[in-house]
Coordinates of C-alpha atoms in Angstrom, one line a residue:
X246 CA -23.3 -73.8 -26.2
X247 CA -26.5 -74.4 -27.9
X248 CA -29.6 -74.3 -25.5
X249 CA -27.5 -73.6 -22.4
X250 CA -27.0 -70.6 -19.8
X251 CA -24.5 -69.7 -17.5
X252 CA -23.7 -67.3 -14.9
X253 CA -20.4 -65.6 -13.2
X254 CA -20.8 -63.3 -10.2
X255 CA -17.9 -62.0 -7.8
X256 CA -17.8 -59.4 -5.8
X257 CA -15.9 -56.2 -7.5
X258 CA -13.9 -54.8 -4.8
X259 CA -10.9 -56.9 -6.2
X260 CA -8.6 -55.3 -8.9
X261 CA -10.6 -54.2 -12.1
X262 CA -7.7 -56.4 -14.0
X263 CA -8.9 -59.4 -11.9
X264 CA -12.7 -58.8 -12.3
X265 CA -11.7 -58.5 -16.2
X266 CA -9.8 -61.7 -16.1
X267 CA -12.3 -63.9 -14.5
X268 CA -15.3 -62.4 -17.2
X269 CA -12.2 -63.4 -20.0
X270 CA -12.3 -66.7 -18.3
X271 CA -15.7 -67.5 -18.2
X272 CA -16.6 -65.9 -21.7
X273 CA -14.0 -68.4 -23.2
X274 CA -15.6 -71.1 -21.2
X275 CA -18.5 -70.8 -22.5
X276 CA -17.6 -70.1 -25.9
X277 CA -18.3 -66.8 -26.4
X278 CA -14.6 -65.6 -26.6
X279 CA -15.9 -63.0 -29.6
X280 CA -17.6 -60.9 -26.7
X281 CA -14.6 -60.8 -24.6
X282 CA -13.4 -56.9 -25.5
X283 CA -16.8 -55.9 -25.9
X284 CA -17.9 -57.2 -21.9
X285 CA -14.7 -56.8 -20.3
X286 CA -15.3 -53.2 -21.4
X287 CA -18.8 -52.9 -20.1
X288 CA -17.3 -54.8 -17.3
X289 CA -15.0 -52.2 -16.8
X290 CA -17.4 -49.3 -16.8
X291 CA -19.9 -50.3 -14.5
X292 CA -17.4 -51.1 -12.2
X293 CA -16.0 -48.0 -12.2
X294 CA -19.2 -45.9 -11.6
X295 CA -20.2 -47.8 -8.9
X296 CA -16.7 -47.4 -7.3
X297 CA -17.0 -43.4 -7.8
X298 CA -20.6 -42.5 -7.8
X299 CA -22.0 -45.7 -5.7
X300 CA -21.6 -47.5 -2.0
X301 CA -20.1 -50.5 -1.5
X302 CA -21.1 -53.5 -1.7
X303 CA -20.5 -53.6 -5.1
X304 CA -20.7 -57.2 -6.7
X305 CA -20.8 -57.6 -10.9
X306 CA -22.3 -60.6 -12.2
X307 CA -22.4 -61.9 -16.0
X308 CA -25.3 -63.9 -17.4
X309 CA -25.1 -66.3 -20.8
X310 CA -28.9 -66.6 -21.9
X311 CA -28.6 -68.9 -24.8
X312 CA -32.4 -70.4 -25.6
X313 CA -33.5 -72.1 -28.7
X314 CA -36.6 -70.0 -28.3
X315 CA -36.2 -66.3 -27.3
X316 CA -33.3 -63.6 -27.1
X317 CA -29.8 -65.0 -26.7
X318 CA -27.7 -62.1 -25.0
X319 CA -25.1 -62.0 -22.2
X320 CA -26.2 -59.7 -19.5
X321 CA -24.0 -57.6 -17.2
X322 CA -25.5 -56.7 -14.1
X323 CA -23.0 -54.2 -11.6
X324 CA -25.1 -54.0 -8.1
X325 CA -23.9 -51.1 -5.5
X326 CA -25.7 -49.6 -2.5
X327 CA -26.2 -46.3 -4.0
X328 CA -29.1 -44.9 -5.4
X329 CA -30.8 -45.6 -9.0
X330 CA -29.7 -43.4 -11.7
X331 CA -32.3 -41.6 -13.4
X332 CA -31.1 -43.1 -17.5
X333 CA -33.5 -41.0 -19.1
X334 CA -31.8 -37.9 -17.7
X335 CA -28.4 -39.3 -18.4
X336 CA -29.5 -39.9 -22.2
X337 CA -30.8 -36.2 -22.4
X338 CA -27.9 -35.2 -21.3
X339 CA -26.5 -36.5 -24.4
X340 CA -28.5 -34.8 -26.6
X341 CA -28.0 -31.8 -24.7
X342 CA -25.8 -29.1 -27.0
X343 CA -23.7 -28.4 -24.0
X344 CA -22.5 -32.0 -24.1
X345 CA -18.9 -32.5 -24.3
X346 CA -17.1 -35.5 -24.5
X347 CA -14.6 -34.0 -22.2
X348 CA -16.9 -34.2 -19.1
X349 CA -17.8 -37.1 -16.8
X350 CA -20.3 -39.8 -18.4
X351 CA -18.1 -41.1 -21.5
X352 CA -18.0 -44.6 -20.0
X353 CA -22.0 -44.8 -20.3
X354 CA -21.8 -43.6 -23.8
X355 CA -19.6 -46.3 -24.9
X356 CA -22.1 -48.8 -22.8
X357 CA -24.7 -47.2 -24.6
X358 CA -22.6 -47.5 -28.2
X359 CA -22.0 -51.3 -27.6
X360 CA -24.8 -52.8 -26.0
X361 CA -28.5 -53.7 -27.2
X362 CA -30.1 -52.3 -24.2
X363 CA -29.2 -51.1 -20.7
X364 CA -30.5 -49.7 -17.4
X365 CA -30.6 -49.1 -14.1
X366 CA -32.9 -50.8 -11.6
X367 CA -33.4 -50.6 -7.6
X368 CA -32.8 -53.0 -5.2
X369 CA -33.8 -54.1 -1.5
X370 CA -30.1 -52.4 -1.0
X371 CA -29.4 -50.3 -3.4
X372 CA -30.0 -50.3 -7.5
X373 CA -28.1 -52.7 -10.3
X374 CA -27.4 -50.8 -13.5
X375 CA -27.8 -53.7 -16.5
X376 CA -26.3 -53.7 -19.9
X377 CA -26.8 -56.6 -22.7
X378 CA -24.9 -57.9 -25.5
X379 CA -26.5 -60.0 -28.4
X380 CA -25.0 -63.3 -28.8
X381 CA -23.9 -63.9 -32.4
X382 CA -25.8 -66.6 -34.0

């Protein structure tokens, strides 16, 4: 998929198997099946936050971004009405000595672990927390 970009969006108040299904889909679609694990994951994640920490509506949307010239990533975008998250904080937190794997925040870490970059930024309604993949070459 040389040159091209894509995009899958769907609201995420459907099962998290569906949501995970439909991103499968799409990533095969487009030929990126070798991301499937890795985004379903992040998929999966995001989702979840904004289901437990967030306010509905909460809508996930996937972006192929496959450019001769530039970065070639897939961007995950999960958009909720809650309030931005302050990801310097949650990265502290991290870093903090007191920082157990046991608590809450795990499913950031492994966002953190898989993707190139990610973030959180606020909306007319709310904030989308972002996460990107690189494409392999």
């Amino acid at each position: 998929m040389n040159g091209a970009s894509g995009r899958y969006s769907r609201e995420a108040s459907c099962h998290l198997s569906d949501l995970r299904a439909g991103v499968r889909d799409q990533l095969i679609v487009w030929g990126v099946d070798g991301l499937v694990d890795d985004a379903c994951l992040v998929v999966s994640e995001l989702v979840a936050n904004a289901h437990r920490y967030g306010r509905p509506p909460v809508r996930a949307t996937v972006t192929l971004q496959w450019q001769r010239q530039g970065p070639r990533r897939l961007r995950i975008e999960v958009s909720d009405g809650g309030a931005v998250i302050d990801t310097s904080a949650v990265r502290a937190r991290w870093r903090h000595p007191s920082f157990d794997l046991t608590e809450t925040g795990r499913g950031l870490c492994l966002v953190d672990a898989l993707c190139r970059a990610w973030g959180d930024r606020p909306t007319a309604h709310g904030h989308t927390v972002w996460a990107e993949l690189p494409l392999p070459d």
